mmCIF file of C-alpha atoms in Angstrom:
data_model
loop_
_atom_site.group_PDB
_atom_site.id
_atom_site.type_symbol
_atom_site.label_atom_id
_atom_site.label_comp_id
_atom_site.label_asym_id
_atom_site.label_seq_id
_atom_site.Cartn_x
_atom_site.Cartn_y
_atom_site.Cartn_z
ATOM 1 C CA UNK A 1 0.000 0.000 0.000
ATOM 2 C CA UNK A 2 2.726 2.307 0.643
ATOM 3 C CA UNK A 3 3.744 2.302 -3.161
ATOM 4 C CA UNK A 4 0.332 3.998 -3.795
ATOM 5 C CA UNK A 5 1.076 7.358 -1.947
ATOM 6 C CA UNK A 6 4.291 7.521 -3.368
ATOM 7 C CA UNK A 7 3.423 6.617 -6.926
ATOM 8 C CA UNK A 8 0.872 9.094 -6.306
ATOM 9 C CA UNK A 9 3.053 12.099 -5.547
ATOM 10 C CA UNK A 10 5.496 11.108 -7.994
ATOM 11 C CA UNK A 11 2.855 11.533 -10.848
ATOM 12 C CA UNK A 12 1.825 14.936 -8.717
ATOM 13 C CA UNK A 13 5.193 16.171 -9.540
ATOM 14 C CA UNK A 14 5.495 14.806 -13.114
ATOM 15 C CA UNK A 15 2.347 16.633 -14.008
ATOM 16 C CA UNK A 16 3.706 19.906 -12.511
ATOM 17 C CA UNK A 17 7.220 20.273 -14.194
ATOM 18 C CA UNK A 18 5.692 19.948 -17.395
ATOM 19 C CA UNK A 19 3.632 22.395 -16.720
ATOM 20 C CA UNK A 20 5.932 24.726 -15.071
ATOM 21 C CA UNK A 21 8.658 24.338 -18.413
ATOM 22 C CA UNK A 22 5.625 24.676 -20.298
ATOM 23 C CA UNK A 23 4.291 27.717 -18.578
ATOM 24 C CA UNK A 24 8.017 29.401 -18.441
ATOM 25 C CA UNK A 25 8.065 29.181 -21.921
ATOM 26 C CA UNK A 26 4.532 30.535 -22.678
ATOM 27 C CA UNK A 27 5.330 33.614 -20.364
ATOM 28 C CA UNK A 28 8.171 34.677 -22.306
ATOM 29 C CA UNK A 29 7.092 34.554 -25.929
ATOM 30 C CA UNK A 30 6.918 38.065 -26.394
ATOM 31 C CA UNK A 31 10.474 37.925 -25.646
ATOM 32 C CA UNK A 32 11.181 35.268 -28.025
ATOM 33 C CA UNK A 33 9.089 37.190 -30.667
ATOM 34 C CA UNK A 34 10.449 40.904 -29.907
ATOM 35 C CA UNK A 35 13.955 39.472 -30.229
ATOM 36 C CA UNK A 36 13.726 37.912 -33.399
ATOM 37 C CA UNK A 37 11.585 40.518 -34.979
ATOM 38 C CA UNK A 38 8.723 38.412 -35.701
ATOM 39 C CA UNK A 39 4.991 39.468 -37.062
ATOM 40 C CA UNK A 40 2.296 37.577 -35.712
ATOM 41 C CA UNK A 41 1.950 35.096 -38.479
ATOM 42 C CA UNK A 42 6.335 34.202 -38.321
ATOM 43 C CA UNK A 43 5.120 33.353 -34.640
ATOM 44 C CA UNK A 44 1.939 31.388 -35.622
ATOM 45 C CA UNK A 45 4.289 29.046 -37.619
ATOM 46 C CA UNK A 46 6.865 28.820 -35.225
ATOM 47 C CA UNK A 47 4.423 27.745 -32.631
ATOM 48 C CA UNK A 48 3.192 25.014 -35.609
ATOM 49 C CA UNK A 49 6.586 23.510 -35.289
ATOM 50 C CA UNK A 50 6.362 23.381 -31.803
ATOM 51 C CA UNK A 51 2.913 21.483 -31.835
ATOM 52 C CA UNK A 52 4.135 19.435 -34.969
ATOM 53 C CA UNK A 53 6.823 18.006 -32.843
ATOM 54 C CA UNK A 54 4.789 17.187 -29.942
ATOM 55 C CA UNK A 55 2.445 15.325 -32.606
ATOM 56 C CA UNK A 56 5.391 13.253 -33.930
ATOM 57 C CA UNK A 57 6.102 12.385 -30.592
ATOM 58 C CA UNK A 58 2.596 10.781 -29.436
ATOM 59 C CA UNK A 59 2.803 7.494 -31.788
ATOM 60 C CA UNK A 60 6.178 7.052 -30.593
ATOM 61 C CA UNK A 61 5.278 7.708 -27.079
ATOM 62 C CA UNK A 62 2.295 5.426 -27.031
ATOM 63 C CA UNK A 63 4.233 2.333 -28.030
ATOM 64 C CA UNK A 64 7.212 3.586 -25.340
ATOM 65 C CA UNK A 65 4.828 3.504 -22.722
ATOM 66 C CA UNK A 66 3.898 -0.120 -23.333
ATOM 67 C CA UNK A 67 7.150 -1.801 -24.401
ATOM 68 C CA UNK A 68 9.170 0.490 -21.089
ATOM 69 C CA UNK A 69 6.233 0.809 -18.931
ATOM 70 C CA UNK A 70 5.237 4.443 -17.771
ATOM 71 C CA UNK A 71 7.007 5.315 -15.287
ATOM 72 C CA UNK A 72 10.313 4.804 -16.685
ATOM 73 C CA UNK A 73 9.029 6.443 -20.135
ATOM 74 C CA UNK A 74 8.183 9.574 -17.708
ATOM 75 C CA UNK A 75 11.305 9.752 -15.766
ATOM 76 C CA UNK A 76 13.647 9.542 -19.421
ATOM 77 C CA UNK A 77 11.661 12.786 -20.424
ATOM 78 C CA UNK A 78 11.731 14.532 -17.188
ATOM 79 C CA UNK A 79 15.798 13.980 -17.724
ATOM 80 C CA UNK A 80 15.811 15.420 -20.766
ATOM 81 C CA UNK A 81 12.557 18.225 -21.201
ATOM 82 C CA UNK A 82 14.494 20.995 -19.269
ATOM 83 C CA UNK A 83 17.790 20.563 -21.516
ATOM 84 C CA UNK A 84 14.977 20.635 -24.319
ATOM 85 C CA UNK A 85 13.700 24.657 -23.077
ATOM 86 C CA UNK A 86 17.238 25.562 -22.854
ATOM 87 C CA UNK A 87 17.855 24.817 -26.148
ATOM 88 C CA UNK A 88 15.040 27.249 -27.342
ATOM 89 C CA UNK A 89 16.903 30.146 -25.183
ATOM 90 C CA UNK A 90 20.168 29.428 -27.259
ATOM 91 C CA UNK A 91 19.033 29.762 -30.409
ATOM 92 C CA UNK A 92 20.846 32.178 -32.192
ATOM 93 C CA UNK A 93 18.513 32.032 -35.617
ATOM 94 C CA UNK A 94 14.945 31.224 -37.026
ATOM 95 C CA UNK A 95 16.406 27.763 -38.559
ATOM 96 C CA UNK A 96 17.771 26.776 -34.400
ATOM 97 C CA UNK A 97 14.737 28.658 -33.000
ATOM 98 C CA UNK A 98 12.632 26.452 -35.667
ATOM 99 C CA UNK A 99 14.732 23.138 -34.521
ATOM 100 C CA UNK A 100 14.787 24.110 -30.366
ATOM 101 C CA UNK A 101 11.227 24.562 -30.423
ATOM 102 C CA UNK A 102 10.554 21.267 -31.900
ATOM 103 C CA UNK A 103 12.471 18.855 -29.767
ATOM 104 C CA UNK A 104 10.662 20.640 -27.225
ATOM 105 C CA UNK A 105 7.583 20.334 -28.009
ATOM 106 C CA UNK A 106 8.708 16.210 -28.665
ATOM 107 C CA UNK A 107 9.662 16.149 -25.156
ATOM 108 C CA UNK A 108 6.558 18.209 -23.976
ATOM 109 C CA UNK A 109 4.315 15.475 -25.914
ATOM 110 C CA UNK A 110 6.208 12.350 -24.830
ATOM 111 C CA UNK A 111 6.138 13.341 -21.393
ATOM 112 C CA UNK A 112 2.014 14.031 -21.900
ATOM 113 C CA UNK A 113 1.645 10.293 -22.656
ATOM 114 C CA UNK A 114 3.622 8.758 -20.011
ATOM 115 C CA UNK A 115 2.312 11.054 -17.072
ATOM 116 C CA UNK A 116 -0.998 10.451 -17.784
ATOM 117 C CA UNK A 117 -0.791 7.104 -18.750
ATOM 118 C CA UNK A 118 0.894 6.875 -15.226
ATOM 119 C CA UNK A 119 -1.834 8.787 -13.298
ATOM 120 C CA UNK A 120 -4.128 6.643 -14.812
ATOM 121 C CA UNK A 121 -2.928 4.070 -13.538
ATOM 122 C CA UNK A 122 -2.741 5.128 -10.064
ATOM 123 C CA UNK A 123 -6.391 6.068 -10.427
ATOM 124 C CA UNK A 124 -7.402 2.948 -11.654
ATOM 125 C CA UNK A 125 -5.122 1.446 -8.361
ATOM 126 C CA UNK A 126 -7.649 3.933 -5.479
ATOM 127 C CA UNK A 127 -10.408 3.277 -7.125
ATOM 128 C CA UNK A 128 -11.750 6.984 -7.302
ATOM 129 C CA UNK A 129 -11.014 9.645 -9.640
ATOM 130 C CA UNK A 130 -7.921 11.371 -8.982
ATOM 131 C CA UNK A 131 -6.835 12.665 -12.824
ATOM 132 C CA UNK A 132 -8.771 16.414 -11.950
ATOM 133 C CA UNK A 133 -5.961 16.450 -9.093
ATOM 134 C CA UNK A 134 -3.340 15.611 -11.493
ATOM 135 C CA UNK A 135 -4.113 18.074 -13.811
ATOM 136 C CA UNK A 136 -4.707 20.622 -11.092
ATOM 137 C CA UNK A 137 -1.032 19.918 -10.705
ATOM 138 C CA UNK A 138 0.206 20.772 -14.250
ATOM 139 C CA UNK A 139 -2.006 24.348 -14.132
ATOM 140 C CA UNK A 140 -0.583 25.288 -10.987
ATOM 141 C CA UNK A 141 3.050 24.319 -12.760
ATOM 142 C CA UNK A 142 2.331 26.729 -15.672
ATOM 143 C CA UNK A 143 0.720 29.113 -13.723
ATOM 144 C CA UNK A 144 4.389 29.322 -11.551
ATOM 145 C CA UNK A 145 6.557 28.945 -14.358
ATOM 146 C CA UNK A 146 4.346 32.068 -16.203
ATOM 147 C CA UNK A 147 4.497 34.174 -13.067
ATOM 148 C CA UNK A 148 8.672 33.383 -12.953
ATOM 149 C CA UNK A 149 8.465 35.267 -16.625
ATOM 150 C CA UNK A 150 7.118 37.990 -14.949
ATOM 151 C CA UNK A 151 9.430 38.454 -12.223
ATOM 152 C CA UNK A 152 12.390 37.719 -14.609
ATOM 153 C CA UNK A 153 11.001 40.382 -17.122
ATOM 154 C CA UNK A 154 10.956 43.042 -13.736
ATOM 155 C CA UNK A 155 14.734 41.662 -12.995
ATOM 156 C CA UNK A 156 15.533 42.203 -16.656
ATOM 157 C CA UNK A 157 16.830 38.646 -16.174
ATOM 158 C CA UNK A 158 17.746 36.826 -19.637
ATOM 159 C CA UNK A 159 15.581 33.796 -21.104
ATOM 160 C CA UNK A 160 18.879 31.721 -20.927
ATOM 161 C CA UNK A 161 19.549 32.226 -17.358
ATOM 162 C CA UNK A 162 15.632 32.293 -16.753
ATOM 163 C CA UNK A 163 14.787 29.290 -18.580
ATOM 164 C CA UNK A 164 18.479 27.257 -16.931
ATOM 165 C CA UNK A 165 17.538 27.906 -13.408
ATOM 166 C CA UNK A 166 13.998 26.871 -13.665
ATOM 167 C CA UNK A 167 14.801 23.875 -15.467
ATOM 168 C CA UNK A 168 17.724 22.706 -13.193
ATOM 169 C CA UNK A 169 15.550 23.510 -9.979
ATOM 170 C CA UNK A 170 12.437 21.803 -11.277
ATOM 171 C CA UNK A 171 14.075 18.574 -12.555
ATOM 172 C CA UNK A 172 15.851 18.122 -9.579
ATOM 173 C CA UNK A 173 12.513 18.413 -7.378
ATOM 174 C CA UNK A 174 10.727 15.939 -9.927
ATOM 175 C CA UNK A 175 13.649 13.372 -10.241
ATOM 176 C CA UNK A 176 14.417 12.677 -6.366
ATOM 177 C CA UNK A 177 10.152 12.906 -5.954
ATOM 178 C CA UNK A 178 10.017 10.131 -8.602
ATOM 179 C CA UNK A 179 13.330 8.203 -7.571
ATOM 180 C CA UNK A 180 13.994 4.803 -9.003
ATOM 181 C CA UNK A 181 10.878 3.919 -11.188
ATOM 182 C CA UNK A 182 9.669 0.327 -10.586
ATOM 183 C CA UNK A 183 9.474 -2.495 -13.349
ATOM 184 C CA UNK A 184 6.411 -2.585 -14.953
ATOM 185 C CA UNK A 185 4.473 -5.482 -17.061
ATOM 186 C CA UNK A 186 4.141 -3.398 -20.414
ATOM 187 C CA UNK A 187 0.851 -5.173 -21.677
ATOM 188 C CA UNK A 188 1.696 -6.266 -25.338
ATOM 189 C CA UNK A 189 -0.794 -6.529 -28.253
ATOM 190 C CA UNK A 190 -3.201 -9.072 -28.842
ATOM 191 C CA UNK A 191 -2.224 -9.360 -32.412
ATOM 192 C CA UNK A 192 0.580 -9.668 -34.518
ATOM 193 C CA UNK A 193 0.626 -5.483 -35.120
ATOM 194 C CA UNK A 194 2.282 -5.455 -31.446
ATOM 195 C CA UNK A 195 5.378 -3.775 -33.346
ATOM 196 C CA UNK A 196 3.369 -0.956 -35.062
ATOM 197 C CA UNK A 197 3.820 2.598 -33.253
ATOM 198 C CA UNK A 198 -0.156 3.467 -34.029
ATOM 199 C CA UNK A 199 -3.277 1.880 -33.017
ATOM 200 C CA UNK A 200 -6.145 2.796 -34.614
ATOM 201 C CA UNK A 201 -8.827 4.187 -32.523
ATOM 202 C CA UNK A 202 -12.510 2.392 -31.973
ATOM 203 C CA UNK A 203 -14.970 4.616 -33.092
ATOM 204 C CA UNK A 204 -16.182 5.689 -29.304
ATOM 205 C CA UNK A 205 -12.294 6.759 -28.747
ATOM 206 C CA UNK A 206 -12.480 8.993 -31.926
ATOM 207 C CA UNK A 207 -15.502 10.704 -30.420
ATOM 208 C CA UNK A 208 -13.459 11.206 -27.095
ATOM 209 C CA UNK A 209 -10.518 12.298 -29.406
ATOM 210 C CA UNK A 210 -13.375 14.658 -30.702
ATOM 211 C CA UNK A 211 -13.859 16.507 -27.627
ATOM 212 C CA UNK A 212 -10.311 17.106 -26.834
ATOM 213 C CA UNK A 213 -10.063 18.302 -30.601
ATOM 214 C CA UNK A 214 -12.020 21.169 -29.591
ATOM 215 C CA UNK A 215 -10.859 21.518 -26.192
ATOM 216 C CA UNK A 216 -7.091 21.932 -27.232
ATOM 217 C CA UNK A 217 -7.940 24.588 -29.208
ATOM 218 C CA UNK A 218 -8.896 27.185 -26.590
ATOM 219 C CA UNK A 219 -6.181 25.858 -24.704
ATOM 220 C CA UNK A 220 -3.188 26.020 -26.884
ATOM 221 C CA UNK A 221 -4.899 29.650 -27.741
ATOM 222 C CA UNK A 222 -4.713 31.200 -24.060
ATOM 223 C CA UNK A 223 -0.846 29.618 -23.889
ATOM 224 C CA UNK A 224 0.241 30.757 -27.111
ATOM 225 C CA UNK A 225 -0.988 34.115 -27.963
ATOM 226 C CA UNK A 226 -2.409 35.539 -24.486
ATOM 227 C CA UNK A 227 0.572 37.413 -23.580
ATOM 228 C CA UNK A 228 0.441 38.655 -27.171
ATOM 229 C CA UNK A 229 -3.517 39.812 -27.148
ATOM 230 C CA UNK A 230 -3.072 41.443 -24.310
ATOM 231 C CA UNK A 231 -0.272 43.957 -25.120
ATOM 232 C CA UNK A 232 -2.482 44.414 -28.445
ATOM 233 C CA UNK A 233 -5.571 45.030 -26.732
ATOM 234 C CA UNK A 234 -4.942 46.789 -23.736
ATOM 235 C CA UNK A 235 -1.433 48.679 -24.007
ATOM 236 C CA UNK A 236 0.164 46.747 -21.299
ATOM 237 C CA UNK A 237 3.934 46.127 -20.633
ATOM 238 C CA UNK A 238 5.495 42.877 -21.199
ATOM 239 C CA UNK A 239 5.497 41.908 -17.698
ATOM 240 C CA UNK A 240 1.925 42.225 -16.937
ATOM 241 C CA UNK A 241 1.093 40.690 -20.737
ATOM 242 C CA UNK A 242 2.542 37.494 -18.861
ATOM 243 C CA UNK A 243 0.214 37.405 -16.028
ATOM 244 C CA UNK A 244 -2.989 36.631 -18.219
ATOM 245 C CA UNK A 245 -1.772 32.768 -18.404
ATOM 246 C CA UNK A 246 -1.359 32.808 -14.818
ATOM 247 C CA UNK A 247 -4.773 34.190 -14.560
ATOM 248 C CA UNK A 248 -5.803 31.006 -16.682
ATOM 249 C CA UNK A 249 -3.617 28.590 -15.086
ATOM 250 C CA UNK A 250 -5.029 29.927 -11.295
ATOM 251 C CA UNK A 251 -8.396 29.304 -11.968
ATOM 252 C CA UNK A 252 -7.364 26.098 -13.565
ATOM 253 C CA UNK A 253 -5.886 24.743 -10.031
ATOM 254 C CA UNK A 254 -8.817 25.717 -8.476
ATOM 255 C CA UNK A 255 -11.636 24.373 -10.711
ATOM 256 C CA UNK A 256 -9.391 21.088 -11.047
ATOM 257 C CA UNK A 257 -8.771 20.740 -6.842
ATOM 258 C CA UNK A 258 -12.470 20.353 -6.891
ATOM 259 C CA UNK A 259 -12.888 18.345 -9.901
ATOM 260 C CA UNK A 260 -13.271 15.101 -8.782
ATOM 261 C CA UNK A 261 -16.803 16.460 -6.677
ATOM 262 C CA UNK A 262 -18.016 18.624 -9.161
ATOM 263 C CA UNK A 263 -17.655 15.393 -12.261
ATOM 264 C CA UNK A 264 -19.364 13.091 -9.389
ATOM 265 C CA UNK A 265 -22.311 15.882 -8.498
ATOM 266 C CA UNK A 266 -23.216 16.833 -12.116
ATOM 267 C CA UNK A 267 -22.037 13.588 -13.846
ATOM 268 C CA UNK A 268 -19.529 14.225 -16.728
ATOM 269 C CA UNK A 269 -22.039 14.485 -19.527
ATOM 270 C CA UNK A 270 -23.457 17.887 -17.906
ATOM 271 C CA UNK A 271 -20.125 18.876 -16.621
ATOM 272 C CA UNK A 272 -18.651 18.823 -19.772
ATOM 273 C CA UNK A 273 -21.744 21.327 -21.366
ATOM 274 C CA UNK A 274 -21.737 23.578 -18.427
ATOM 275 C CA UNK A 275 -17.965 23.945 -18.749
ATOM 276 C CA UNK A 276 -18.021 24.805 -22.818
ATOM 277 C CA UNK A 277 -20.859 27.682 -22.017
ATOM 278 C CA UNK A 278 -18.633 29.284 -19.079
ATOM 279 C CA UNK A 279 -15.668 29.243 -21.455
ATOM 280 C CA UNK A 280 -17.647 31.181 -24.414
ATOM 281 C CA UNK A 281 -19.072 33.128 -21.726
ATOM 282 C CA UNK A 282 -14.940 34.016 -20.408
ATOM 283 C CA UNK A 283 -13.899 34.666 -24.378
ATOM 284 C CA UNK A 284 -17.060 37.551 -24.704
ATOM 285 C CA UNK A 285 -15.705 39.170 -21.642
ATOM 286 C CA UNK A 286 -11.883 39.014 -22.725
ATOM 287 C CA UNK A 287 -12.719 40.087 -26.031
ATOM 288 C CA UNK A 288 -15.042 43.273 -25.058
ATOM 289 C CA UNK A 289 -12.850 44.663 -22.674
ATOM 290 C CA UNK A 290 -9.911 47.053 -23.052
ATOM 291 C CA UNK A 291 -9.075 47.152 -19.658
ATOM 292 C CA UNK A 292 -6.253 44.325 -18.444
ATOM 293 C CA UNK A 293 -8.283 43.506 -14.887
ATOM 294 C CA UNK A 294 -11.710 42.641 -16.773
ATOM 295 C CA UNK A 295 -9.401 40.819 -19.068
ATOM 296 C CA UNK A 296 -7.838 38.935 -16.470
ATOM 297 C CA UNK A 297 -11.465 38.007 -15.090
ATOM 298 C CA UNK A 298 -12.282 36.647 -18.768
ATOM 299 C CA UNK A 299 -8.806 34.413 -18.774
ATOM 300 C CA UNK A 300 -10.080 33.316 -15.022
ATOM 301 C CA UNK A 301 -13.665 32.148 -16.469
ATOM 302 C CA UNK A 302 -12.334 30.688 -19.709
ATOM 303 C CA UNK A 303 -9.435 28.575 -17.029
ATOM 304 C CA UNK A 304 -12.520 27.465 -14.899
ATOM 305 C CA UNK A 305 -14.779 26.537 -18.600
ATOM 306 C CA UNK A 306 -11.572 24.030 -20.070
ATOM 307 C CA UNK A 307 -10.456 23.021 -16.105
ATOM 308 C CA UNK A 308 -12.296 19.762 -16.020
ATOM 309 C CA UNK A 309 -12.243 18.385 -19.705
ATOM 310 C CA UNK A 310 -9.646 17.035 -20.638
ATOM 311 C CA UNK A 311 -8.939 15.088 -17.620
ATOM 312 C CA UNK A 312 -12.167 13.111 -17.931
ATOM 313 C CA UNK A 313 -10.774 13.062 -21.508
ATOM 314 C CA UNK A 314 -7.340 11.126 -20.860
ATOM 315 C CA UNK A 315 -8.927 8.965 -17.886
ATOM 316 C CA UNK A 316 -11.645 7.730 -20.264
ATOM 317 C CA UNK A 317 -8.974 6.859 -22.777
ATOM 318 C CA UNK A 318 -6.406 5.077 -20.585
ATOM 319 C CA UNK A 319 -9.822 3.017 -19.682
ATOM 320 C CA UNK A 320 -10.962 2.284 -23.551
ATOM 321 C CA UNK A 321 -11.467 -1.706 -23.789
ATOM 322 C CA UNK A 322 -10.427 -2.242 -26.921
ATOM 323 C CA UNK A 323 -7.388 -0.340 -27.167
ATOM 324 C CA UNK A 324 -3.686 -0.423 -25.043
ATOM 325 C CA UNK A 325 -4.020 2.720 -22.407
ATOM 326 C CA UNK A 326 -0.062 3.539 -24.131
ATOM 327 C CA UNK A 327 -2.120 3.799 -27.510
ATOM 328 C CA UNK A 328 -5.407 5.314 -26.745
ATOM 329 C CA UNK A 329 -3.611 8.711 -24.641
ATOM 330 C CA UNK A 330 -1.837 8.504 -28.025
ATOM 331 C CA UNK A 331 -4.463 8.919 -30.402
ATOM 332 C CA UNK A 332 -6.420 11.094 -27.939
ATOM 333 C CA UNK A 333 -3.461 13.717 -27.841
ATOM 334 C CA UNK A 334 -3.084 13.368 -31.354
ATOM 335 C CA UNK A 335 -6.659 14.270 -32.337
ATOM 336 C CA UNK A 336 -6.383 16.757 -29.607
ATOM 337 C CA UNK A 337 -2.707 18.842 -31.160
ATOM 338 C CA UNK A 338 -3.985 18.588 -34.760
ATOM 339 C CA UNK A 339 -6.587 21.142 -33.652
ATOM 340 C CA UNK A 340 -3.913 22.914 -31.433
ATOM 341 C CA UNK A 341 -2.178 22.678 -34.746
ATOM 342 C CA UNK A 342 -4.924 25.138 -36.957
ATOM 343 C CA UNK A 343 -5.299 26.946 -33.789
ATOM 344 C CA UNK A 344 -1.793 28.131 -33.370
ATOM 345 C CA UNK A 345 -1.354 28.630 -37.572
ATOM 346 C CA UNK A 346 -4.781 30.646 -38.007
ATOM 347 C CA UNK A 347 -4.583 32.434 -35.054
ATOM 348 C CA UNK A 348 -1.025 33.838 -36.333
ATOM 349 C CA UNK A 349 -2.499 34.692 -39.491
ATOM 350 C CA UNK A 350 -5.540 36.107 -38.523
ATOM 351 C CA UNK A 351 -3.957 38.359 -35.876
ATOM 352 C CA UNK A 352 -1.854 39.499 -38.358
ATOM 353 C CA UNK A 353 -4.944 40.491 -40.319
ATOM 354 C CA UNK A 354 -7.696 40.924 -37.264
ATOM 355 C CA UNK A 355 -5.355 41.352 -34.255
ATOM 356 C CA UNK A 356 -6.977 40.566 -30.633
ATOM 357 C CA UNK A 357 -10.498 39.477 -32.671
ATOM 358 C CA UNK A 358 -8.360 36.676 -33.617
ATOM 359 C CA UNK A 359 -9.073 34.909 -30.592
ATOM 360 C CA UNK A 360 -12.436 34.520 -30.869
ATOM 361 C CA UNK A 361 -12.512 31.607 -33.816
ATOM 362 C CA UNK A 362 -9.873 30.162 -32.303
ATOM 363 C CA UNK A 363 -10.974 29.579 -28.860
ATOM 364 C CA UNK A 364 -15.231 29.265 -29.207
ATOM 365 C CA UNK A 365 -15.075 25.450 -30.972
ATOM 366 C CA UNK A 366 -14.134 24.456 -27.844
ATOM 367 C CA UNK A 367 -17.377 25.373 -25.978
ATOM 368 C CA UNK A 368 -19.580 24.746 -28.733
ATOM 369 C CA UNK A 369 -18.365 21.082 -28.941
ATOM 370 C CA UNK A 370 -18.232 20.643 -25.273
ATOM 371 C CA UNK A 371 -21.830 22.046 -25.151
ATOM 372 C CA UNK A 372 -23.226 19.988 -27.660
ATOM 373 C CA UNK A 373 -26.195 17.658 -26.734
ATOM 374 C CA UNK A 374 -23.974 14.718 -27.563
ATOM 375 C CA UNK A 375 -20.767 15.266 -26.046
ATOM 376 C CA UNK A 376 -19.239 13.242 -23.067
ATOM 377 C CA UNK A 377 -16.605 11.805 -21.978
ATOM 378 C CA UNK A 378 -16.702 9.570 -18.818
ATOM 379 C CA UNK A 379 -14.894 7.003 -17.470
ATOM 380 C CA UNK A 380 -15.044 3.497 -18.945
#
């Protein structure tokens, strides 16, 4: 029994370095684009790399996690992600930037699989739902790691030193939390195709895949362009731009520390609708104001409308019967970045063209799918 609490806050710690790399690097992208001179659309295709590598990654990641086992899969990228984010701070041109920011978004992916593979496992080990807590942990990661960008900004502290000290002090943390991962018995494949690096998904897994299509849209918009919006919208410095993530991420945590009794009071059917029409409801508000603390209320509501989502999303996949839990997080996250993917490219372009109306297309699919009549997505 005692390998239950500890696997337990070894996943809590997976889930919040990737989160806190992840949220250091989203709080200092209008560094990254001021010092390279780029126009929103340059950025919009740089941040396509970035999600293109963390889609390469998922296939891979999926078959990793059943031929390694997950907690060895998790520990390999949590050796490796910070190195990853270090590499984006050194790049000296677009071609490095270009190649930095897709290893790390491979690392970001691979490490997406194996943690939640991992949690899901521990879930499935207490016997109640846990995954809200999990992903509580990764928002409160981002939300620190955006909030360091700010204080580094007001310290006029580099991205290189920024993003090395973060790193180092957040891998060690996760690496002596995690310790020596335990052998696993990687399930292997019913059928011959046990080799193959893609399973595809049954037909109630695509609709999952569906929901965190739309989901990941919103999401990847408030990481990747809401520093951005809100220097275009309401005048503010770089420093404060970072804090509407942290906004995000914050009401994340919170909505997420209660997740578990708010999926098991409304059921995750109505959960999942209510949560859609509070994000729309978060986007009207960002969008109509011009003022950064009715913004930062809008980035709170939208944080509280995607909060409990996609964790129902990844537990229900890791539970699908008729495919590997490796595999299904796989195609799940895969569905889920290829909408990330047109989010991040559009929302370049059409801020280019639009500026802050831009995120308005990008982020609304997301509530309108999660509101729909049909959508769910509950545990096995």
């Amino acid at each position: 029994m005692t390998r239950i609490p500890r696997q337990r806050w070894a996943v809590v710690f997976a889930f919040a370095f990737n989160g806190l790399l992840f949220g250091v690097w989203a709080g200092r992208i209008p560094a990254i684009k001021e010092t390279f001179s780029l126009d929103s659309s340059s950025l919009g295709l740089l941040l396509l790399v970035l999600a293109g590598g963390a889609i390469m990654s998922f296939p891979v990641a999926g078959m990793l996690s059943e031929r390694l086992g997950v907690q060895k899969l998790t520990t390999i990228c949590a050796w490796v992600y910070g190195p990853a984010l270090v590499t984006v701070s050194l790049a000296g041109s677009l071609p490095t930037l270009a190649a930095a920011l897709f290893l790390f978004g491979m690392l970001h992916g691979a490490m997406d699989v194996a943690m939640n593979g991992w949690g899901a496992k521990v879930e499935q080990r207490l016997g109640r739902s846990v995954m809200p807590f999990f992903h509580a942990m990764f928002s409160l990661g981002a939300g620190i790691g955006a909030i360091t960008g700010y204080v580094a900004v007001h310290l006029e502290i580099s991205t290189v030193t920024h993003f090395s000290a973060v790193s180092l002090l957040g891998a060690v943390l996760t690496l002596a939390v995690i310790g020596k991962p335990e052998n696993e018995r990687p399930r292997l494949a019913a059928t011959n195709d046990q080799s193959s690096a893609f399973e595809w998904p049954s037909t109630t897994l695509l609709l999952v895949g569906l929901v965190a299509f739309s989901v990941s849209m919103g999401e990847g918009a408030m990481a990747d362009w809401s520093a951005v919006f809100l220097r275009a919208s309401t005048g503010t410095g770089e420093a404060q731009a970072a804090l509407g993530y942290a906004a995000f991420s914050a009401a994340m945590v919170a909505t997420r520390l209660m997740g578990s009794r708010i999926v098991t009071l409304l059921g995750p059917a109505l959960t999942t609708r209510l949560s859609g029409s509070i994000a729309c409801a978060g986007l009207l508000l960002t969008i109509s104001s011009s003022t950064l603390g009715l913004s930062l209320v809008g980035f709170s509501l939208v944080g509280i409308g995607y909060a409990v989502v996609m964790p129902l999303v990844f537990a229900r996949a890791a539970n699908d019967e008729k495919t590997q839990p490796g595999h299904a997080i796989a195609a799940v996250s895969t569905l889920a970045y290829w909408r990330d993917v047109a989010g991040t490219a559009a929302g370049g372009l059409r801020c280019q063209l639009y500026r802050p109306a831009q995120l308005v297309p990008d982020a609304c699919p997301a509530g309108t799918a999660c509101s729909a009549p049909g959508s769910q997505a509950r545990h096995a």
